[in-house]
Coordinates of C-alpha atoms in Angstrom, one line a residue:
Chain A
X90 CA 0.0 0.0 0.0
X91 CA 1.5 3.4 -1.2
X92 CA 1.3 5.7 1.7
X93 CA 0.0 8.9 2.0
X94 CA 2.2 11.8 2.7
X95 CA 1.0 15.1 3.9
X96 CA 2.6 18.2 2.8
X97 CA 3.0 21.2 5.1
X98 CA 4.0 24.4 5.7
X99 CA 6.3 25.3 8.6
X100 CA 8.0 28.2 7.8
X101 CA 6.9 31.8 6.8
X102 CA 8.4 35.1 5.9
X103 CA 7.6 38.1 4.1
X104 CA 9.4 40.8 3.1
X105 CA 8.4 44.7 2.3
X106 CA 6.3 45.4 -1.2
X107 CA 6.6 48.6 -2.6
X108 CA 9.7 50.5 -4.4
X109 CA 13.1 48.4 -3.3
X110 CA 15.3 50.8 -4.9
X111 CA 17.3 49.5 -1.9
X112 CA 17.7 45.9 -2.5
X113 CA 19.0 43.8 -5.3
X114 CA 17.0 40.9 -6.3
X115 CA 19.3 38.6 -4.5
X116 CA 18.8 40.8 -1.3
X117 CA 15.3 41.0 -1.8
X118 CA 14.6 37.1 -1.5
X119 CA 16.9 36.7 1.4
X120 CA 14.5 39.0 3.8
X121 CA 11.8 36.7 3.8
X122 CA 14.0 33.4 3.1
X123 CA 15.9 34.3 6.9
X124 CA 12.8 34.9 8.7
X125 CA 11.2 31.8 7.3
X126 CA 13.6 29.4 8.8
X127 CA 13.6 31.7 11.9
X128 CA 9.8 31.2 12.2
X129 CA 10.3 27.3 11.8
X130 CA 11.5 25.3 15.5
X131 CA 15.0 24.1 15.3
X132 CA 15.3 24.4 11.4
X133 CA 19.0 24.7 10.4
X134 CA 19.7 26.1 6.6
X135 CA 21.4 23.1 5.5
X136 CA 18.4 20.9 6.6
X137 CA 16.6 22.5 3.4
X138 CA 17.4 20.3 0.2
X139 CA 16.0 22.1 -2.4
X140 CA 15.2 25.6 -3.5
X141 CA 12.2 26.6 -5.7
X142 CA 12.3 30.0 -7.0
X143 CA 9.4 31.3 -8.7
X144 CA 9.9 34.2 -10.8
X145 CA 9.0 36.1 -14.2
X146 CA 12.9 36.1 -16.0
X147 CA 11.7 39.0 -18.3
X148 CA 11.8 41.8 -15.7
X149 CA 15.4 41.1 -14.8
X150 CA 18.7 42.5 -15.6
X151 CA 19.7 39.6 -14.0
X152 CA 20.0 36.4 -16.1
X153 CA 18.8 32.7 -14.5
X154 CA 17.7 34.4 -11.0
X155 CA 18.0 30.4 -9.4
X156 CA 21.6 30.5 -9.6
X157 CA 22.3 34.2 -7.8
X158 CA 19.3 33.6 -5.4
X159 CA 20.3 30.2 -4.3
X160 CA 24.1 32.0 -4.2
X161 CA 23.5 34.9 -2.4
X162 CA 20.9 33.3 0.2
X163 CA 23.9 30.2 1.1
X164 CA 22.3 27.2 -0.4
X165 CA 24.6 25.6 -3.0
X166 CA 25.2 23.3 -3.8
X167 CA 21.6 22.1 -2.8
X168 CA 19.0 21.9 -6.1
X169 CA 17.3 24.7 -7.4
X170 CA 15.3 25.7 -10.2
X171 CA 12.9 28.5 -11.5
X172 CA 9.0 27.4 -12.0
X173 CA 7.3 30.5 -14.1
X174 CA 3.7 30.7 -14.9
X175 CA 3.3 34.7 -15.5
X176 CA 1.6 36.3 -12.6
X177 CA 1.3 32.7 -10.9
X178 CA 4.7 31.9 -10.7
X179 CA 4.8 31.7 -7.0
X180 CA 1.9 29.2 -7.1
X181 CA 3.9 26.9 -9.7
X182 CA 6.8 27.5 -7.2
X183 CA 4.8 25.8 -4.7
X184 CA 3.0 23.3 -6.5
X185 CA 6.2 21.7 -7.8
X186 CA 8.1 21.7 -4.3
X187 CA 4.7 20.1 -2.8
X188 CA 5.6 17.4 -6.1
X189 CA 9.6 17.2 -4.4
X190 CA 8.0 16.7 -1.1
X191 CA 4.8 14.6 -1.5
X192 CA 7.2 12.0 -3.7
X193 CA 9.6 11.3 -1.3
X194 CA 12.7 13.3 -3.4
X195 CA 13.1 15.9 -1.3
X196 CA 12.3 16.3 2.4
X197 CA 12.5 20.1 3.5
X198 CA 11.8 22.6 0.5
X199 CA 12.1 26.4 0.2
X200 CA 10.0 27.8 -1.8
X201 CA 10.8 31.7 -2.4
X202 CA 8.5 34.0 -4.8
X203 CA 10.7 37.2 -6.0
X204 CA 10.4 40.0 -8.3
X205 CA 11.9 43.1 -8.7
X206 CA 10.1 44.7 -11.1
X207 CA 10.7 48.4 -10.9
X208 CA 14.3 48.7 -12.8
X209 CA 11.7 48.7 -16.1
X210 CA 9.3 51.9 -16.8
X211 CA 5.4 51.6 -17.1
X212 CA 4.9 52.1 -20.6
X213 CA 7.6 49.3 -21.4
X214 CA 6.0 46.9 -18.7
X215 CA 2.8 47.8 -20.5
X216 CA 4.5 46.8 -23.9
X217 CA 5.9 43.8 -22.5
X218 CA 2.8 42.9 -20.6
X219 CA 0.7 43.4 -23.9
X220 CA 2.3 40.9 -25.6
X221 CA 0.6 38.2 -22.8
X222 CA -2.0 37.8 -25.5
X223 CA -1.0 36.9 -29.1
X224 CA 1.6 39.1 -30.2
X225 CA 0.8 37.9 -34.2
X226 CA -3.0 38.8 -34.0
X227 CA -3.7 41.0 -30.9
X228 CA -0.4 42.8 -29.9
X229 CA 0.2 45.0 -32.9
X230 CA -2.9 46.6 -32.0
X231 CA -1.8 47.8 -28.9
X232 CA -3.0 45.6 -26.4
X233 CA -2.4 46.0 -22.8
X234 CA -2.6 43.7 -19.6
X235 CA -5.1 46.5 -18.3
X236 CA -6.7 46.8 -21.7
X237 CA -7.5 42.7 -21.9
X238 CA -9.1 42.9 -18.0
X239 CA -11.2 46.2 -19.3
X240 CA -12.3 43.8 -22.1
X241 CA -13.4 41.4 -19.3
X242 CA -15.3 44.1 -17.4
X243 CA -17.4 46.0 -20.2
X244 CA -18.7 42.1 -20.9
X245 CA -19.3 41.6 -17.3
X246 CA -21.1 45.1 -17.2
X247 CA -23.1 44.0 -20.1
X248 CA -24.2 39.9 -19.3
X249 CA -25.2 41.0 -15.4
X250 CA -25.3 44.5 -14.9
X251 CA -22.0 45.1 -12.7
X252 CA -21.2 48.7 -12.3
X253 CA -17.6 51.0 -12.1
X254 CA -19.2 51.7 -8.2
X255 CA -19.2 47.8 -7.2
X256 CA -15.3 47.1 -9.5
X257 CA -14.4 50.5 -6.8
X258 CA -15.6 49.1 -3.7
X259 CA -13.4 46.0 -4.6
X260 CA -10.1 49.1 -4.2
X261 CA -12.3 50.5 -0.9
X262 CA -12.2 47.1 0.6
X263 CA -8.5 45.5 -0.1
X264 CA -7.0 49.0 0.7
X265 CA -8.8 49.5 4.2
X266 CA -7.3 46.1 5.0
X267 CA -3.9 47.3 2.9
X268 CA -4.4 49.8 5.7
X269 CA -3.5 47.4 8.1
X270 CA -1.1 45.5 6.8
X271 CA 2.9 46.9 7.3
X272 CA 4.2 44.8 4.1
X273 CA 1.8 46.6 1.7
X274 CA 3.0 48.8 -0.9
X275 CA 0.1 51.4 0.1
X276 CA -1.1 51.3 3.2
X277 CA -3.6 54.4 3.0
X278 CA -7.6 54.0 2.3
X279 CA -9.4 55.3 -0.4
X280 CA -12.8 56.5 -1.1
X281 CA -15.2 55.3 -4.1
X282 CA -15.8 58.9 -5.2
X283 CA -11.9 59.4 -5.5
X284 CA -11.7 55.8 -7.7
X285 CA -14.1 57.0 -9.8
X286 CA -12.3 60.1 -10.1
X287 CA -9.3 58.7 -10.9
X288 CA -7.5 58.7 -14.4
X289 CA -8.6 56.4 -17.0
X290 CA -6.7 53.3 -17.7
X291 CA -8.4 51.1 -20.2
X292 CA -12.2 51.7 -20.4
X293 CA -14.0 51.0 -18.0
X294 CA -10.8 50.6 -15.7
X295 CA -9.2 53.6 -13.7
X296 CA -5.6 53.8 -12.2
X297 CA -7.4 52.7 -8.7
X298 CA -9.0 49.9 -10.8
X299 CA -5.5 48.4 -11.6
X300 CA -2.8 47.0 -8.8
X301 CA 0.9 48.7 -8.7
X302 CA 4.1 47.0 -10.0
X303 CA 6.0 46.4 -7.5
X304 CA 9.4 45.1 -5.9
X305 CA 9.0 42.1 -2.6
X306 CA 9.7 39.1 -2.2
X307 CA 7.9 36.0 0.2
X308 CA 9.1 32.1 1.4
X309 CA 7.8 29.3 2.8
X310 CA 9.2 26.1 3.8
X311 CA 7.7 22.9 3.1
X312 CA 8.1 19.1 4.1
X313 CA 6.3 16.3 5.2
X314 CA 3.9 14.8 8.0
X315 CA 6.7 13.4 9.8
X316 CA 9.1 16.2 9.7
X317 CA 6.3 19.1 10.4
X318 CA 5.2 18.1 13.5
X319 CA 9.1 18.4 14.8
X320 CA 9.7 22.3 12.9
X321 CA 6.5 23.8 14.2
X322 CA 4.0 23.4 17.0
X323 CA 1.4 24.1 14.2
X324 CA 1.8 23.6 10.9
X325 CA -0.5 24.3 8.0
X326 CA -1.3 21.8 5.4
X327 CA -2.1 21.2 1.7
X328 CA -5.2 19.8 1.8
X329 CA -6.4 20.9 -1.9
X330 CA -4.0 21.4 -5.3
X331 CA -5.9 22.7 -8.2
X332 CA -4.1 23.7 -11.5
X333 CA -5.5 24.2 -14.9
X334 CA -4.9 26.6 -18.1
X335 CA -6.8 28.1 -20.5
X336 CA -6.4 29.1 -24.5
X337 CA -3.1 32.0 -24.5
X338 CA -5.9 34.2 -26.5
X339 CA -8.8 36.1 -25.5
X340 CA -10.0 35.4 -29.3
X341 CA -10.1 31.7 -28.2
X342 CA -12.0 31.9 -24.9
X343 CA -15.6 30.3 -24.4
X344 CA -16.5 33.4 -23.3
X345 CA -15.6 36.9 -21.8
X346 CA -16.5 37.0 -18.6
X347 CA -15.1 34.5 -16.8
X348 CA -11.7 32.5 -16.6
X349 CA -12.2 29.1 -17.4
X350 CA -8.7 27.9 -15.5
X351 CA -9.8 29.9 -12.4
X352 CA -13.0 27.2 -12.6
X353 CA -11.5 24.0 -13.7
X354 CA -8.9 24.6 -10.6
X355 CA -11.3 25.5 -8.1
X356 CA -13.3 22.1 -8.9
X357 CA -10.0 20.3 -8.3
X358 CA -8.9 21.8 -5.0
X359 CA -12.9 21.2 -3.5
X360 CA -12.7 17.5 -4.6
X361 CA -9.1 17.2 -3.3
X362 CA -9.9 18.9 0.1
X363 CA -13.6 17.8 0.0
X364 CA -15.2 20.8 0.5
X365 CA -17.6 23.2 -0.5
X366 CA -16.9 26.9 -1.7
X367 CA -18.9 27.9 1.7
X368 CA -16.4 26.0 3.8
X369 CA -13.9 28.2 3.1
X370 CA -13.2 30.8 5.8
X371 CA -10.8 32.7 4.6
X372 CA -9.5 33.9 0.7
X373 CA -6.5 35.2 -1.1
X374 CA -7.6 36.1 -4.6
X375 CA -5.6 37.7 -7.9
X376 CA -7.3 40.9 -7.4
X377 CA -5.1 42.0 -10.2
X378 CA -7.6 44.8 -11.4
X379 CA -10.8 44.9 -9.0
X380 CA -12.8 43.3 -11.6
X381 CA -10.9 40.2 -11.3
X382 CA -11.8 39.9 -7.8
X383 CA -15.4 39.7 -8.9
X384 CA -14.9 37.2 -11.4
X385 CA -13.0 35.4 -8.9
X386 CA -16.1 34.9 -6.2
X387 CA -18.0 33.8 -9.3
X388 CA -15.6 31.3 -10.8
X389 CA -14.7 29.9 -6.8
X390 CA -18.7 29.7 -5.9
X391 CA -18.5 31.9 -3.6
X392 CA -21.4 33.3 -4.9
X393 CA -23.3 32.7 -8.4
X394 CA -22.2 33.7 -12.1
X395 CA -23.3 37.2 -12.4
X396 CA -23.2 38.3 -8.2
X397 CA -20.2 38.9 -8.2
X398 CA -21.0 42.7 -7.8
X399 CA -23.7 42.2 -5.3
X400 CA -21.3 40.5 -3.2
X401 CA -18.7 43.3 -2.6
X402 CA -21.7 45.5 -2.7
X403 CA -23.4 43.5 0.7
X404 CA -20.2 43.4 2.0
X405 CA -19.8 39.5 2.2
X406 CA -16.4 39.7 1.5
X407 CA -15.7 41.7 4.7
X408 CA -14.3 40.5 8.1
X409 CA -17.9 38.8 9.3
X410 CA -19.0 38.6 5.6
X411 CA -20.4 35.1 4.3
X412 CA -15.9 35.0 3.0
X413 CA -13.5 37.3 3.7
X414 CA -11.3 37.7 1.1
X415 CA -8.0 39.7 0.6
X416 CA -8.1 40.9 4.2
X417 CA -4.0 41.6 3.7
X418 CA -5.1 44.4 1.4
X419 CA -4.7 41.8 -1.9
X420 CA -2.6 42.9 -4.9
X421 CA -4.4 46.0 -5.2
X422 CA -3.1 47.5 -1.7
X423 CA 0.3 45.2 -1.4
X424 CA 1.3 45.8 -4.4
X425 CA 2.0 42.8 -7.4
X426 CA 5.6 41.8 -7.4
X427 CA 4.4 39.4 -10.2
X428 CA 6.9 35.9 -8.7
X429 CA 6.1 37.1 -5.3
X430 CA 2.2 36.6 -5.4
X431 CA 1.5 33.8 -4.8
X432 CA 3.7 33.0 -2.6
X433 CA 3.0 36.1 -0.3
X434 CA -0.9 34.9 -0.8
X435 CA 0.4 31.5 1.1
X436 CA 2.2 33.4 3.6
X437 CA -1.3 35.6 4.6
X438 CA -3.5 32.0 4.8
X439 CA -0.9 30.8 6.9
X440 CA -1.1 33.3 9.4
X441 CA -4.7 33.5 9.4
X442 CA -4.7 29.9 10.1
X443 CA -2.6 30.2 12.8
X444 CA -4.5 32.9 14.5
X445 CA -1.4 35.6 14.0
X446 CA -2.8 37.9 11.7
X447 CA -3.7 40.5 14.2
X448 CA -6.3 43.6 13.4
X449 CA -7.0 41.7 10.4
X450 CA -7.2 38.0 11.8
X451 CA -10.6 36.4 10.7
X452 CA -11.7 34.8 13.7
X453 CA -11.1 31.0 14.2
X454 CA -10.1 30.5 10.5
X455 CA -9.7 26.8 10.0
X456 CA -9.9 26.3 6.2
X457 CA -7.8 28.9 3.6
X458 CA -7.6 29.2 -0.2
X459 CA -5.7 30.7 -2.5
X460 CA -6.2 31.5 -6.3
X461 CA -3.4 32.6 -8.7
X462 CA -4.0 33.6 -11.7
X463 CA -1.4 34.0 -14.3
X464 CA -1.4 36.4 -17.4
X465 CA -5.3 37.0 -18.4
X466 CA -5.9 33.7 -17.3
X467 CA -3.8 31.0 -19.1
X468 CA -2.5 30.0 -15.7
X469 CA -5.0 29.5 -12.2
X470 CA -3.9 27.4 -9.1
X471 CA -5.8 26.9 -6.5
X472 CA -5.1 25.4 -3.0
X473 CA -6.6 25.1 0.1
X474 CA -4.7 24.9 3.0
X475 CA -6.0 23.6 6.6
X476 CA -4.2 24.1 10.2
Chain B
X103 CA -8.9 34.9 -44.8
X104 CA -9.0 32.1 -42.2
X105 CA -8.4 29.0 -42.5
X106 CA -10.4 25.7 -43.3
X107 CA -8.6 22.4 -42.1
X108 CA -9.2 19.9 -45.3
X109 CA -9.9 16.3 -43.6
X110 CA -12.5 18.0 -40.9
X111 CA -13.8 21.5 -42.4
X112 CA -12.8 23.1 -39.2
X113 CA -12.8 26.8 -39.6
X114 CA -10.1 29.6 -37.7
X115 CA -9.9 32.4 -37.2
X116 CA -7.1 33.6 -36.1
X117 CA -5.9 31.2 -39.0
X118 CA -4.3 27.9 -37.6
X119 CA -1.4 26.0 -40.1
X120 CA -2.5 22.4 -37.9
X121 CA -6.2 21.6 -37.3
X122 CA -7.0 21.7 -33.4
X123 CA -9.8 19.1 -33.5
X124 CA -8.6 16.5 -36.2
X125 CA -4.5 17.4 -36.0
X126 CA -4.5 17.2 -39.6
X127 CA -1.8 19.8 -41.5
X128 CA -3.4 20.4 -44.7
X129 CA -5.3 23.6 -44.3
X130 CA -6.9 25.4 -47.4
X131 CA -7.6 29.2 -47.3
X132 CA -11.2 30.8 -46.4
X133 CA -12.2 34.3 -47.6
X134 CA -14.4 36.0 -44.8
X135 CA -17.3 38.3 -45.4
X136 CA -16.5 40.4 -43.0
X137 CA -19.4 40.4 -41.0
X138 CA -19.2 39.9 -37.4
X139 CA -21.0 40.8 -34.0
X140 CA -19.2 43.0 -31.4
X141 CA -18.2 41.2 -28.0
X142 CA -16.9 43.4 -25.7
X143 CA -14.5 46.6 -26.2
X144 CA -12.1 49.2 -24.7
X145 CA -10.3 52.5 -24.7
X146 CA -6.5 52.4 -23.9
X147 CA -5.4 55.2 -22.4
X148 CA -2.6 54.3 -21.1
X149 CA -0.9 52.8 -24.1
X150 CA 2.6 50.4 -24.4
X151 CA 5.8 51.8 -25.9
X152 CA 5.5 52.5 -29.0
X153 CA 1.7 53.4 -29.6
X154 CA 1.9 56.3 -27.1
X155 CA 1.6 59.1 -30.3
X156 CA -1.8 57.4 -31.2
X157 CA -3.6 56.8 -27.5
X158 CA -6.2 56.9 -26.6
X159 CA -7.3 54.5 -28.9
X160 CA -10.9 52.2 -28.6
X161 CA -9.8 48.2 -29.4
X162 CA -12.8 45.8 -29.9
X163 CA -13.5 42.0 -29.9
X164 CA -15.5 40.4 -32.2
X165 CA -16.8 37.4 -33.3
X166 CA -17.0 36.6 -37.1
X167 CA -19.7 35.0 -38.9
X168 CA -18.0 32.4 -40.2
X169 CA -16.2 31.6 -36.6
X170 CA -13.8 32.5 -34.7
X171 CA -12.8 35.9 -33.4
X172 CA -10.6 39.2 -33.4
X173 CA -9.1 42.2 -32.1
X174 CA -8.7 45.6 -33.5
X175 CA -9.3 49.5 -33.5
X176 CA -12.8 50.9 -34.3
X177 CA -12.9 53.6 -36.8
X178 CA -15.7 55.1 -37.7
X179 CA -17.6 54.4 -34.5
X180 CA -17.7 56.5 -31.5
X181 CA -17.1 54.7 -28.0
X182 CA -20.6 56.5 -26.9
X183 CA -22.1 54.4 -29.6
X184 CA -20.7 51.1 -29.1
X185 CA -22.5 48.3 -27.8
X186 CA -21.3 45.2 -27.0
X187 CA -24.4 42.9 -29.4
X188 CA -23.9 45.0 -32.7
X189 CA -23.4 44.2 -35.7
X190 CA -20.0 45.4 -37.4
X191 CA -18.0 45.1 -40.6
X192 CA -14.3 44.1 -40.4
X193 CA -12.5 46.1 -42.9
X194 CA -8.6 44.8 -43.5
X195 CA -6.0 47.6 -44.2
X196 CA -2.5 48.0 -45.4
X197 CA 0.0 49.6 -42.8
X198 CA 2.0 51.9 -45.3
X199 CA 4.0 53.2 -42.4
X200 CA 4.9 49.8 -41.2
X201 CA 6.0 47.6 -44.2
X202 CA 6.5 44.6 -41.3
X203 CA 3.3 44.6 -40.0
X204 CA 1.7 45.3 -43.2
X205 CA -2.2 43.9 -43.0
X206 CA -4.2 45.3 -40.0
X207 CA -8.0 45.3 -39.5
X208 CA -10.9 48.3 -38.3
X209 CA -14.3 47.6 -36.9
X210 CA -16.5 50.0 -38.9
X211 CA -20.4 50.1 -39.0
X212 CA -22.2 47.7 -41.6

């Protein structure tokens, strides 16, 4: 009989998002790598035999980040490798070292999500983001990773009625709880009159519809049944994986309003974890642009196609809400360091699972998710994570 | 022009050089009439290197009669008087400007 091994997490840390004119990328990942093995009991560096580094190359001076991270944070000549999967990197960074762990090849895995993203201006990242669609039939026109979320809202404003108030009290909500969180990038809230106000972006989408660029970096440590209990009084475990994709092109999409991957890997964590979208306590959602959050209670169940809206709108996704989702402030307040994300999301269910999380703790939280979603939706994993 | 596989009679749009559904490699060319129905649309103000001289400029999707789908700049329609259901006329156009990109297309009215 083959037996089951559970993965966990025993190890946490988080470093500053924002402008990191002050750190290299190299420096960057070792913040959050040093306090993760802090924050695990009795865990020495060279106990860690592999390091997964989950990144985007593209925004780098740097060439084959693995090498200099694994370098500069002391862990040759253990294995290491880059996972990228756009804006879900950190996800794919996770996925594969639960793989290492939950096959018996590796025992203790680092996992660190990193991007410096800065050293570029906007309007190249907004050249080089464009070409996330195809660059033979949709880039030369332009295209930009705003522009291809503003063609997922004006559907989503048509099919149910969603309005530029409800896509703003997305911004309302993640930065009052951006508010309160020390990593974010701002940490200030904002009104819906002054979203509304704000500069346009891509129709329908303003700048306070759209998350920053930004510099950070996150880590967590994983390993197995066995060795978790020994590195942490309480660790958190993997209880649901779900990973999917979806056509690179918009043009090739069932339809415009929702992301098919984000669906297909939700159904695969629930079955996996065995439970239901209302089960979940607690959610870290790509809130890449505000409309994206909606879509994202719609394509999770945690409400119906279509109430997506209505949900932000009755507050559900509050503290106390039906599920509170993004309660670190999300990408829109922290900031979207595109490697880091997902790993950072990981971090945040952690803590809330451990009861740690402070002003913005959701009280008892047993059962967590997380949904990364890479590029405009070619990418989506899901995990659910239990204490 | 899209393309039409041989073996199956699948039809794409963006054209496709192997069939998706039957993984056959003979495709045959497919003139299009043009006609399609508009699917969702914006206005990018905020543009990418290179296309900052021409922003803001309104970028629509839609889908073809014939099947499959595209992207490309209205013209002749106002972004007051789009909506996302109507019908449209793809109109393809030479880039004299930009000998590498040469074809490009415009959503006009019918």
């Amino acid at each position: 009989m083959v037996e089951i091994v559970k993965v966990g997490i025993v190890g946490i840390g988080h470093g500053r998002f924002g402008n990191r004119n002050d750190a290299t990328v190299q420096e960057l990942a070792f913040e959050p790598f040093k306090q993760a093995i802090q924050d695990a009991k009795n865990l020495r560096r060279e106990d860690i035999d592999a390091l997964v580094v989950g990144s985007v190359p593209e925004y780098h001076m740097q060439r084959s980040l693995p090498g200099v991270v694994a370098e500069y944070v002391g862990m040759n000549p253990k294995s290491t490798w880059l996972t990228e999967a756009a804006c879900a990197s950190g996800s794919a960074a996770i996925r594969t070292a639960y793989m290492a762990v939950k096959s018996g090849m590796h025992d203790i895995v680092a996992v660190i999500g990193v991007q410096k993203m800065r050293e570029l201006s906007t309007d190249e990242i907004l050249a080089l983001m464009g070409r996330v669609g195809d660059v033979q039939w949709e880039s030369i026109f332009g295209t930009t990773f705003p522009g291809y979320y503003a063609f997922y809202a004006s559907r989503h404003m048509h099919e149910f009625g969603t309005t530029m108030e409800q896509m703003a009290q997305i911004a309302v909500k993640n930065h009052h709880y951006g508010a309160m969180n020390p990593n974010s990038f701002f940490q200030k809230e904002v009104t819906v009159e002054r979203i509304l106000k704000s500069e346009e972006v891509a129709f329908p989408l303003k700048v306070f519809d759209c998350c920053a660029n930004a510099d950070g970096a996150a880590c967590v440590i994983m390993t197995n049944e066995k060795l978790a209990k020994k590195l942490n009084d309480s660790p958190v475990w993997f209880e649901g994986m779900g990973s999917a994709s979806a056509a690179m092109s918009l043009l090739r999409r069932p339809n415009l309003y929702e992301i098919p991957s984000a669906v297909e890997a939700g159904k695969q964590a629930y079955k996996l974890a065995n439970v239901k979208p209302s089960d979940i306590q607690v959610a870290e959602v790509h809130d890449c642009f505000t409309i994206a959050e909606i879509m994202a209670y719609e394509n999770l169940g945690f409400c119906d196609k279509g109430k997506g809206g209505k949900f932000i709108e009755d507050k559900q996704s509050y503290i106390g809400g039906k599920t509170p989702v993004n309660v670190d402030g999300g990408l829109k307040a922290k900031g979207h360091p595109v490697g880091a994300t997902g790993v950072s999301m990981t971090v945040e269910i952690v803590k809330q699972l451990r009861g740690i999380a402070g002003k913005r703790q959701v009280p008892d939280a047993q059962i967590g998710l997380t949904h990364n979603v890479g590029g405009i939706g070619q990418y989506t994993f899901v995990n659910i994570l239990r204490r | 022009m899209g393309t039409k596989c041989e073996k199956c009679g699948e039809i794409y749009f963006p054209p496709r050089a192997d069939c998706l559904k039957c993984l056959n490699d003979k495709i045959e060319w497919m003139e299009y009439s043009g006609k399609g129905i508009l699917q969702s649309f914006t206005t990018i103000h905020a543009a990418p290197k290179g296309f900052e001289d021409i922003a803001p400029y309104t970028l629509g999707i839609v889908d073809l009669k014939e099947g499959g789908r595209l992207i490309a700049w209205t013209k002749d329609i106002s972004e007051e008087e789009l909506r996302i259901g109507m019908s449209v006329k793809i109109v393809p156009r030479i880039f004299e400007e930009i000998p590498e990109i040469k074809l490009y297309y415009t959503i006009e009215k019918p």
